[in-house]
mmCIF file of N, CA and C in Angstrom:
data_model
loop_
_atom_site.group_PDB
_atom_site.id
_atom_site.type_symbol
_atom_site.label_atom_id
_atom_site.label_comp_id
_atom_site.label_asym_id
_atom_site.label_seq_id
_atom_site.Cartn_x
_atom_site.Cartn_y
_atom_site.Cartn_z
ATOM 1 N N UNK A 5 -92.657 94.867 -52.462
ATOM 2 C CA UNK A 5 -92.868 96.285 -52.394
ATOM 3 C C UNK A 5 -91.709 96.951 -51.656
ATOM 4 N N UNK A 6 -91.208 98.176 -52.239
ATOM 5 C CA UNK A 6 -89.837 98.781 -51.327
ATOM 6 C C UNK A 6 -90.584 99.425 -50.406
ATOM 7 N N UNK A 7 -90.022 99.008 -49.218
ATOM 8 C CA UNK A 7 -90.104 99.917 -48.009
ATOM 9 C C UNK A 7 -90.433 99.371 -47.477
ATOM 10 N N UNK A 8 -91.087 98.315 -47.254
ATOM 11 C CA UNK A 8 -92.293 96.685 -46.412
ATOM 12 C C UNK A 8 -91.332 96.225 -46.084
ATOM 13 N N UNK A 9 -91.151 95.626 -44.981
ATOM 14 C CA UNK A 9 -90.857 94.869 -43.684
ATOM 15 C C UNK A 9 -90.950 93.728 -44.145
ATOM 16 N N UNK A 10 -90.117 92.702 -44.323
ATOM 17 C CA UNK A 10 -90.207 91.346 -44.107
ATOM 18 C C UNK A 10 -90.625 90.746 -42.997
ATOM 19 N N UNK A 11 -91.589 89.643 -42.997
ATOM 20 C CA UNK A 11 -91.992 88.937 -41.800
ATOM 21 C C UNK A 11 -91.252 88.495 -41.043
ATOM 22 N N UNK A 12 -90.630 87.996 -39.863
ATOM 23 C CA UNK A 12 -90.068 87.342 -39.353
ATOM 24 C C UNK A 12 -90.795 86.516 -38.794
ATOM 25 N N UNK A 13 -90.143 85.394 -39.225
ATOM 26 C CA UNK A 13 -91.428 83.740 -38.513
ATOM 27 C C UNK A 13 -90.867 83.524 -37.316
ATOM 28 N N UNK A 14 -92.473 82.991 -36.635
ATOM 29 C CA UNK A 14 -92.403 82.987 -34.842
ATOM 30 C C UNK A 14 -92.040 81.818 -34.797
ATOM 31 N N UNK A 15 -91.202 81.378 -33.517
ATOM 32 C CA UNK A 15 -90.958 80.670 -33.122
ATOM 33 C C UNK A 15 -92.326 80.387 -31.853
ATOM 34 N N UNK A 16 -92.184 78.899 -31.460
ATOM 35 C CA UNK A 16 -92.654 78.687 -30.371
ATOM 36 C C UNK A 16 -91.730 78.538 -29.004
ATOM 37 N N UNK A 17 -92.486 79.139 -27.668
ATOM 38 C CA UNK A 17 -91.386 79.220 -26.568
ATOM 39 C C UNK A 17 -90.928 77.744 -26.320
ATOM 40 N N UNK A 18 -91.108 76.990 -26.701
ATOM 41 C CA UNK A 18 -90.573 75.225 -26.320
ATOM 42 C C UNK A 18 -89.071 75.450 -27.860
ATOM 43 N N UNK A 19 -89.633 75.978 -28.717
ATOM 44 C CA UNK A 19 -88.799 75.740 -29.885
ATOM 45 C C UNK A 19 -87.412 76.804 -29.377
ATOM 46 N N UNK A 20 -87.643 78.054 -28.731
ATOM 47 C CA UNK A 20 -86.939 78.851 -28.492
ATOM 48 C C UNK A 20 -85.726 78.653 -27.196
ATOM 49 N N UNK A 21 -86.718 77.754 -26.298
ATOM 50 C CA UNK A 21 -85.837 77.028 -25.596
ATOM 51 C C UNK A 21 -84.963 76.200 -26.123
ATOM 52 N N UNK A 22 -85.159 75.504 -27.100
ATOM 53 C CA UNK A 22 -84.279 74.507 -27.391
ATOM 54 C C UNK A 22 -82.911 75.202 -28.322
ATOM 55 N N UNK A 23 -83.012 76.573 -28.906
ATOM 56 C CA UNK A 23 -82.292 77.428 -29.486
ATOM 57 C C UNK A 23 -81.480 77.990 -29.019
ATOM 58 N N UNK A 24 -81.896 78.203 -27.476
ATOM 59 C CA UNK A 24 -81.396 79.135 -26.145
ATOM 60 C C UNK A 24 -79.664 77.756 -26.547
ATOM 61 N N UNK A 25 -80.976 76.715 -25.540
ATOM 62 C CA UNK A 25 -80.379 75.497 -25.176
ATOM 63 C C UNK A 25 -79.018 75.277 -26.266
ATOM 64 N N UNK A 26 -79.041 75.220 -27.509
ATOM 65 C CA UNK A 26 -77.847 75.124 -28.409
ATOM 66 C C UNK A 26 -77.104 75.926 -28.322
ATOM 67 N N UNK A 27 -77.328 76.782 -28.043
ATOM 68 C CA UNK A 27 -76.537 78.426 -28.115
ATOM 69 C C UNK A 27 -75.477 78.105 -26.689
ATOM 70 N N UNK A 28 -75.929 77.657 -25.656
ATOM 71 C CA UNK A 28 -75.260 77.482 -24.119
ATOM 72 C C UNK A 28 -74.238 76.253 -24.144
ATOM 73 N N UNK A 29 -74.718 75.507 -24.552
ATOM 74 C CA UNK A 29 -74.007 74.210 -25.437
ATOM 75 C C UNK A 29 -72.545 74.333 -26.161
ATOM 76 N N UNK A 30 -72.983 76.038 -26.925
ATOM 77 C CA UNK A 30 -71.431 76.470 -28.300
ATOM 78 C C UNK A 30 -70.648 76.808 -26.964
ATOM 79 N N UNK A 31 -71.164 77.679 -26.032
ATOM 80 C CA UNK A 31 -70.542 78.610 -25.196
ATOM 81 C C UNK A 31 -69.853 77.840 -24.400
ATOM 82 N N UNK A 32 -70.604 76.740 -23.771
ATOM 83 C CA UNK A 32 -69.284 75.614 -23.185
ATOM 84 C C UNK A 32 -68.763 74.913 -23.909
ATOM 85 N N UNK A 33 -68.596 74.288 -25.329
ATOM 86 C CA UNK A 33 -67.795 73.811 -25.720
ATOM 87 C C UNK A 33 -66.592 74.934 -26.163
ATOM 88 N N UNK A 34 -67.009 76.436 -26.634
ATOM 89 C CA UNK A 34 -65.820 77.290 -26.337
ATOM 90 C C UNK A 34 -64.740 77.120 -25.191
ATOM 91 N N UNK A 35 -65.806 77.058 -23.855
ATOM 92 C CA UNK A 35 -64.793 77.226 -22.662
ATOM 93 C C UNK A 35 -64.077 75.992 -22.980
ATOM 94 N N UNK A 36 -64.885 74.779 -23.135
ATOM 95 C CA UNK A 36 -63.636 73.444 -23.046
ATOM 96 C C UNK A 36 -62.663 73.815 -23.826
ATOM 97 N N UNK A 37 -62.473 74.036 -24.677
ATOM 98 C CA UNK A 37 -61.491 74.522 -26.361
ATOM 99 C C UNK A 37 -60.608 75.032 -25.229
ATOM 100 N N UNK A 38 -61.028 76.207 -24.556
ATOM 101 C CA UNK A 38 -59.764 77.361 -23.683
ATOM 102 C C UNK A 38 -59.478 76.509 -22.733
ATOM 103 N N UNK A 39 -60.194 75.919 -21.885
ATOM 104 C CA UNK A 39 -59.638 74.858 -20.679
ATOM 105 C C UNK A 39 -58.325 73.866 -21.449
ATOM 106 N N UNK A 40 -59.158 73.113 -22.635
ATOM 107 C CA UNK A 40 -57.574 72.557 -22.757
ATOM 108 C C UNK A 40 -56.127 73.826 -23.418
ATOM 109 N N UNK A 41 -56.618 74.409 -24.544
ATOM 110 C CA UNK A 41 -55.455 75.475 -24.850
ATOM 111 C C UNK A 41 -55.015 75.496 -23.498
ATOM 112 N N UNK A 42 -55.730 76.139 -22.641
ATOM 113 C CA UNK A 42 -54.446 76.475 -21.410
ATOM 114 C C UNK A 42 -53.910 75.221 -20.608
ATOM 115 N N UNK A 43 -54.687 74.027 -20.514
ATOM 116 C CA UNK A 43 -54.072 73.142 -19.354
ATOM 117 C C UNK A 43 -53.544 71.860 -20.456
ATOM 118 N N UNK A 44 -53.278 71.873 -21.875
ATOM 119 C CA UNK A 44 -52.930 70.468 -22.546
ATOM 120 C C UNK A 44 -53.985 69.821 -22.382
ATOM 121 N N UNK A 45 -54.937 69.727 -21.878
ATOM 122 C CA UNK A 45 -56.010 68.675 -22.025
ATOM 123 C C UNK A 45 -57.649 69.058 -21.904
ATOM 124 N N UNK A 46 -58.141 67.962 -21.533
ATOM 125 C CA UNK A 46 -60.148 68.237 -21.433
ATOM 126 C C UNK A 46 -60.282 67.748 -19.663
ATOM 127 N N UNK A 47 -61.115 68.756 -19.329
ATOM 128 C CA UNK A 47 -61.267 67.942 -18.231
ATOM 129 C C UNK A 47 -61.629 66.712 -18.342
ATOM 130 N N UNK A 48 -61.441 65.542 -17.400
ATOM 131 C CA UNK A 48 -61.732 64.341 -16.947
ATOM 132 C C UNK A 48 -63.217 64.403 -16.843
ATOM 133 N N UNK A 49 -64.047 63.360 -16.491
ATOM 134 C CA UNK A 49 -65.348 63.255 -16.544
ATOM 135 C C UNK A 49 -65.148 63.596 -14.477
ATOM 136 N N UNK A 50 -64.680 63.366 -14.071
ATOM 137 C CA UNK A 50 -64.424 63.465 -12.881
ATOM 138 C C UNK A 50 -64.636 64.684 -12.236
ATOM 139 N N UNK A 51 -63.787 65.325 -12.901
ATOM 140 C CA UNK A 51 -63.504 66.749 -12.829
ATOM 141 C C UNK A 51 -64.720 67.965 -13.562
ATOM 142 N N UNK A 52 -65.479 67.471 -14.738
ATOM 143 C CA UNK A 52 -66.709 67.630 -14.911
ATOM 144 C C UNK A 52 -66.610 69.219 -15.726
ATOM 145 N N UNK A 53 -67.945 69.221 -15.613
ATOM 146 C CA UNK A 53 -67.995 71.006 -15.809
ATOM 147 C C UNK A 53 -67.390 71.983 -14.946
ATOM 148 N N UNK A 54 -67.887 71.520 -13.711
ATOM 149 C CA UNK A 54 -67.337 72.388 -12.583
ATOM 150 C C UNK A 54 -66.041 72.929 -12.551
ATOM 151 N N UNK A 55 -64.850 72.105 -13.763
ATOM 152 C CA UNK A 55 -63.783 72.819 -14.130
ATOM 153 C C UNK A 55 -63.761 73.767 -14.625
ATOM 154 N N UNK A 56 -64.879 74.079 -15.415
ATOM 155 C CA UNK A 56 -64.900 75.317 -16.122
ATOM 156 C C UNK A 56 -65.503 76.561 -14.982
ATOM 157 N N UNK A 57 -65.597 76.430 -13.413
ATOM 158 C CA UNK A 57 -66.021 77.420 -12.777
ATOM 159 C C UNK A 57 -64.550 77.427 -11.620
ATOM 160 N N UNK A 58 -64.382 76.257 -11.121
ATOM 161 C CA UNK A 58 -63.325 75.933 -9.844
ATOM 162 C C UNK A 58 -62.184 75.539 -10.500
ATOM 163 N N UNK A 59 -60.955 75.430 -9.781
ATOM 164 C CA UNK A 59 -59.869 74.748 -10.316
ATOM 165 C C UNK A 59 -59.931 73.005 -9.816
ATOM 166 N N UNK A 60 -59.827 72.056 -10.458
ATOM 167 C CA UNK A 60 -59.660 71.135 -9.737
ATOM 168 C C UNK A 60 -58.617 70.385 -9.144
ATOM 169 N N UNK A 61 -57.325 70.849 -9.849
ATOM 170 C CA UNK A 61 -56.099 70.476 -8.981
ATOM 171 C C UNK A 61 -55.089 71.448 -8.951
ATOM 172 N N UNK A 62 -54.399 71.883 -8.095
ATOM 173 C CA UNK A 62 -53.337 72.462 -8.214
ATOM 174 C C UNK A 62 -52.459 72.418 -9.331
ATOM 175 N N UNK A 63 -52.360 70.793 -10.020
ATOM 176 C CA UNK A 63 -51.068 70.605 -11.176
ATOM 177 C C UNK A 63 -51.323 71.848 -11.823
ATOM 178 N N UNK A 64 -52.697 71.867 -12.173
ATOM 179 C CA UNK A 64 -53.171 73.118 -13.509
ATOM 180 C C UNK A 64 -52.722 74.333 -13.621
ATOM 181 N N UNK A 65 -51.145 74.638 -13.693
ATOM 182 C CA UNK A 65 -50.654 76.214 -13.605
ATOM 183 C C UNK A 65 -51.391 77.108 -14.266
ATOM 184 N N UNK A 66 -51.870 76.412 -15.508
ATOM 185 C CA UNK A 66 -52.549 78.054 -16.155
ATOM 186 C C UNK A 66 -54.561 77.775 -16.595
ATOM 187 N N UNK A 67 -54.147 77.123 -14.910
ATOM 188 C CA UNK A 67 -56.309 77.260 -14.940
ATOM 189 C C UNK A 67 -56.637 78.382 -15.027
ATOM 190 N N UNK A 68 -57.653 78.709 -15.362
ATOM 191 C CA UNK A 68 -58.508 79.781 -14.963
ATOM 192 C C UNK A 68 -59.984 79.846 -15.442
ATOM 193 N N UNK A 69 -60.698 80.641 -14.785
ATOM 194 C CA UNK A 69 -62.312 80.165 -14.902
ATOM 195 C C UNK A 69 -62.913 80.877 -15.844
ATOM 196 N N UNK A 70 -63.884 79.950 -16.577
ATOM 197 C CA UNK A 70 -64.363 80.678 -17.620
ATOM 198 C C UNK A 70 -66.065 80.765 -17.083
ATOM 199 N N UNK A 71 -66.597 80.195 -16.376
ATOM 200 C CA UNK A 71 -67.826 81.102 -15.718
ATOM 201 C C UNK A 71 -67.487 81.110 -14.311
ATOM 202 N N UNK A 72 -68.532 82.369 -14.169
ATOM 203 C CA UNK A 72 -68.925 82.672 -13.225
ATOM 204 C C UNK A 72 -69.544 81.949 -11.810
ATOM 205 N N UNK A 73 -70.741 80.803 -12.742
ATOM 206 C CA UNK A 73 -71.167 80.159 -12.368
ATOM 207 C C UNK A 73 -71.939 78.649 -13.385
ATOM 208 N N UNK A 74 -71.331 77.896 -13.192
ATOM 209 C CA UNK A 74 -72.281 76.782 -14.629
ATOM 210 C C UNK A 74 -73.679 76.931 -14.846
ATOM 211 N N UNK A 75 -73.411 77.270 -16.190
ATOM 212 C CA UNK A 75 -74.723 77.234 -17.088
ATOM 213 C C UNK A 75 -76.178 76.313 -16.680
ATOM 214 N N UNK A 76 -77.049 76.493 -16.698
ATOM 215 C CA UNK A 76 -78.281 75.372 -16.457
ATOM 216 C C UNK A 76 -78.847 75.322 -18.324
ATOM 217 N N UNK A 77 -79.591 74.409 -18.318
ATOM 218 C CA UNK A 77 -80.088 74.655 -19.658
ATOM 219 C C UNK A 77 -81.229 75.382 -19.655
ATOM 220 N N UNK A 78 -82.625 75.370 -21.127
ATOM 221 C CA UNK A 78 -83.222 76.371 -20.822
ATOM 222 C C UNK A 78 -84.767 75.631 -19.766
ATOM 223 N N UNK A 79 -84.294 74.849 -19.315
ATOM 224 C CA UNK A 79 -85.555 74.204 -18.185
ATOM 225 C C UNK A 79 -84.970 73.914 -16.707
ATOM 226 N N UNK A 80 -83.874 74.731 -16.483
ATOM 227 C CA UNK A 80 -83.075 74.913 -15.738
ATOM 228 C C UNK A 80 -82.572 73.062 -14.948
ATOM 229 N N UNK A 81 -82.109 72.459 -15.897
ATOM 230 C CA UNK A 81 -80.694 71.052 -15.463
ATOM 231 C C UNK A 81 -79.657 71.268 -15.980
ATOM 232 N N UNK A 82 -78.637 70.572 -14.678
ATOM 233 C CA UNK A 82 -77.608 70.853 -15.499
ATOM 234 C C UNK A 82 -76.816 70.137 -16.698
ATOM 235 N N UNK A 83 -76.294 70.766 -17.620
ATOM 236 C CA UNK A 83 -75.616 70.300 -18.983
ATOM 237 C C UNK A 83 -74.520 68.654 -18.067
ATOM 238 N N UNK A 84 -74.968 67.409 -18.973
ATOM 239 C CA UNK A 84 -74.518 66.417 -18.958
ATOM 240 C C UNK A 84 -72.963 66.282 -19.392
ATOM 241 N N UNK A 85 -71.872 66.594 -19.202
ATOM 242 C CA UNK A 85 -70.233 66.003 -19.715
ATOM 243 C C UNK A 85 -70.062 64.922 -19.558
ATOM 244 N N UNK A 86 -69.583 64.142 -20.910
ATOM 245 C CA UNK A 86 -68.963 63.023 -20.694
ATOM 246 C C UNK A 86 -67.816 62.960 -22.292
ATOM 247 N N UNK A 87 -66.831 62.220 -21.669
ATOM 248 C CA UNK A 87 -65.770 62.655 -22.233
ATOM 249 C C UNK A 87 -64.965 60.696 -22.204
ATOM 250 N N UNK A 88 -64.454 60.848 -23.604
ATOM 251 C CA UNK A 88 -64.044 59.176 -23.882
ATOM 252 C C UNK A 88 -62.279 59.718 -23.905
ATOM 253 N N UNK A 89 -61.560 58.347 -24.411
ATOM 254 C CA UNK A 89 -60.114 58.434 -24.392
ATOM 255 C C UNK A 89 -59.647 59.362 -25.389
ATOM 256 N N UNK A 90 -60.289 59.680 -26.275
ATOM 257 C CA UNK A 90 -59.618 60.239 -27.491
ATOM 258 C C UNK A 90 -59.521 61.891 -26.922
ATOM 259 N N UNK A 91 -58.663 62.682 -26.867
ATOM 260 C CA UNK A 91 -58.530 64.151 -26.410
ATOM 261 C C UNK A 91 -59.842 64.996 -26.910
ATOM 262 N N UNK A 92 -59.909 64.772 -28.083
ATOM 263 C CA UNK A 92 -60.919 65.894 -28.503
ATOM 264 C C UNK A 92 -62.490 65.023 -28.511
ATOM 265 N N UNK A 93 -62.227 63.471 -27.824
ATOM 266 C CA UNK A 93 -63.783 62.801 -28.002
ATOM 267 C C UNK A 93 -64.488 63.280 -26.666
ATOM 268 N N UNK A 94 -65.641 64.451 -26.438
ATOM 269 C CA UNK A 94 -66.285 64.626 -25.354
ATOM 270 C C UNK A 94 -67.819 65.176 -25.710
ATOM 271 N N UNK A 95 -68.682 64.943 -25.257
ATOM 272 C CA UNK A 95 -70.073 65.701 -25.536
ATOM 273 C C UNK A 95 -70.897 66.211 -24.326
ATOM 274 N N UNK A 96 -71.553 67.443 -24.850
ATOM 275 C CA UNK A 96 -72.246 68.189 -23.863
ATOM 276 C C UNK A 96 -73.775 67.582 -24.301
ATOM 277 N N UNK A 97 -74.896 67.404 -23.537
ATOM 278 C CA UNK A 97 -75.941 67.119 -23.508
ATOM 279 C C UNK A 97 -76.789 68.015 -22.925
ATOM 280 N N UNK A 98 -77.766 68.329 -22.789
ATOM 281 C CA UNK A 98 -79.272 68.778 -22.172
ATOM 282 C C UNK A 98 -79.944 67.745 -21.645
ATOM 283 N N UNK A 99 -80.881 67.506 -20.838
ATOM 284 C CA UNK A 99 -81.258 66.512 -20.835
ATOM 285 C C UNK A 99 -82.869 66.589 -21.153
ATOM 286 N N UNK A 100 -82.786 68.160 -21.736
ATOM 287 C CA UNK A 100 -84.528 68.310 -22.120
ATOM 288 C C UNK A 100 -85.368 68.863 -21.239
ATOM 289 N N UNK A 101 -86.945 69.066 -21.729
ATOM 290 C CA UNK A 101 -87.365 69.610 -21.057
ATOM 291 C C UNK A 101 -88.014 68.052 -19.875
ATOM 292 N N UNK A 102 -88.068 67.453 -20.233
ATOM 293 C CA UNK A 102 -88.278 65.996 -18.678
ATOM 294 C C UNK A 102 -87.063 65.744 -17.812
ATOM 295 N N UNK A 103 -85.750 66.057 -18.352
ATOM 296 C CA UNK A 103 -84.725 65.809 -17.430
ATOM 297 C C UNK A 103 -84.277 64.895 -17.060
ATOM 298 N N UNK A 104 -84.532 63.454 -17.898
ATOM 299 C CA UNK A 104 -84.218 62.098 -17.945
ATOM 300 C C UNK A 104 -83.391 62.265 -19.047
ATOM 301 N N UNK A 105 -82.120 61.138 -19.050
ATOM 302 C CA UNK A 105 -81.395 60.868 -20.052
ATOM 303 C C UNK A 105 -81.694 60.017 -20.797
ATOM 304 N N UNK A 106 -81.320 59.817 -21.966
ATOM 305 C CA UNK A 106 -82.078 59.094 -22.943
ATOM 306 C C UNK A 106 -82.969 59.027 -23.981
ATOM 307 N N UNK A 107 -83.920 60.391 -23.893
ATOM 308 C CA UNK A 107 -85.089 60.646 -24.398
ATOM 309 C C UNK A 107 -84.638 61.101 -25.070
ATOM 310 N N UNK A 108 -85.834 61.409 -26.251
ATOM 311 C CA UNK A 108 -86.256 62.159 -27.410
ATOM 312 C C UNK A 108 -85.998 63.195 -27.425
ATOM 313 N N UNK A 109 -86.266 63.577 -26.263
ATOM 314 C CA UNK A 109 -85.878 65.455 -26.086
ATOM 315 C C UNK A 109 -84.892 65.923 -25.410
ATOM 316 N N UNK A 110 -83.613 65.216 -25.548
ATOM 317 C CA UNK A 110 -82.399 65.569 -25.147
ATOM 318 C C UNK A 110 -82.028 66.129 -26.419
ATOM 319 N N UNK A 111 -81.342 67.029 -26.165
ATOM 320 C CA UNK A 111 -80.266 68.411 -26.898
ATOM 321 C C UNK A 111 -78.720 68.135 -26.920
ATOM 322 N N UNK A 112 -78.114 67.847 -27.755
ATOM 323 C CA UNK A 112 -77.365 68.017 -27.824
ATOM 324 C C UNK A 112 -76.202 68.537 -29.213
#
């Protein structure tokens, strides 16, 4: 019928969290993308997320911070980094709404 409103299907708030949760996920793997553009590389696992708020070494002439403050996910833990030898091999995790690694209901 013209003029009727299409439904929009509900989500559930557990489902919406986990949507949030992906969405926070793009937004730091953006910042990593700009962390290396500006410094040649990914942070170290060492060096963590917290690169994306602090500088972690002086070498880094053209650090600069892309939050404010690090992200929590949507059950408020913080996002898991871990990062292998290959430059672009690194993954962000959730660790869900239980907050153990490993599970079923990790996000990533």
């Amino acid at each position: 019928m013209a003029g009727q409103a299409e439904a929009i299907p509900l989500i559930s708030i557990d489902e919406a969290k986990v949507v949030l949760t992906h969405a926070t996920i793009g937004q730091i793997k953006t910042a990593l993308v700009g962390f290396q553009i500006d410094n040649g590389r990914f942070p170290t696992v060492a060096e963590g997320l917290q690169s994306l708020v602090k500088k972690p070494s002086a070498e880094l002439k053209n650090w600069r911070p892309w939050f404010d403050s690090l992200p929590v996910d949507s059950w408020g833990h913080a996002f898991v980094y871990a990062a292998g030898g290959d430059k672009e091999d690194y993954s962000i995790t959730s660790l869900g709404p239980d907050g153990k690694p490993g599970t079923s209901d990790d996000v990533k």
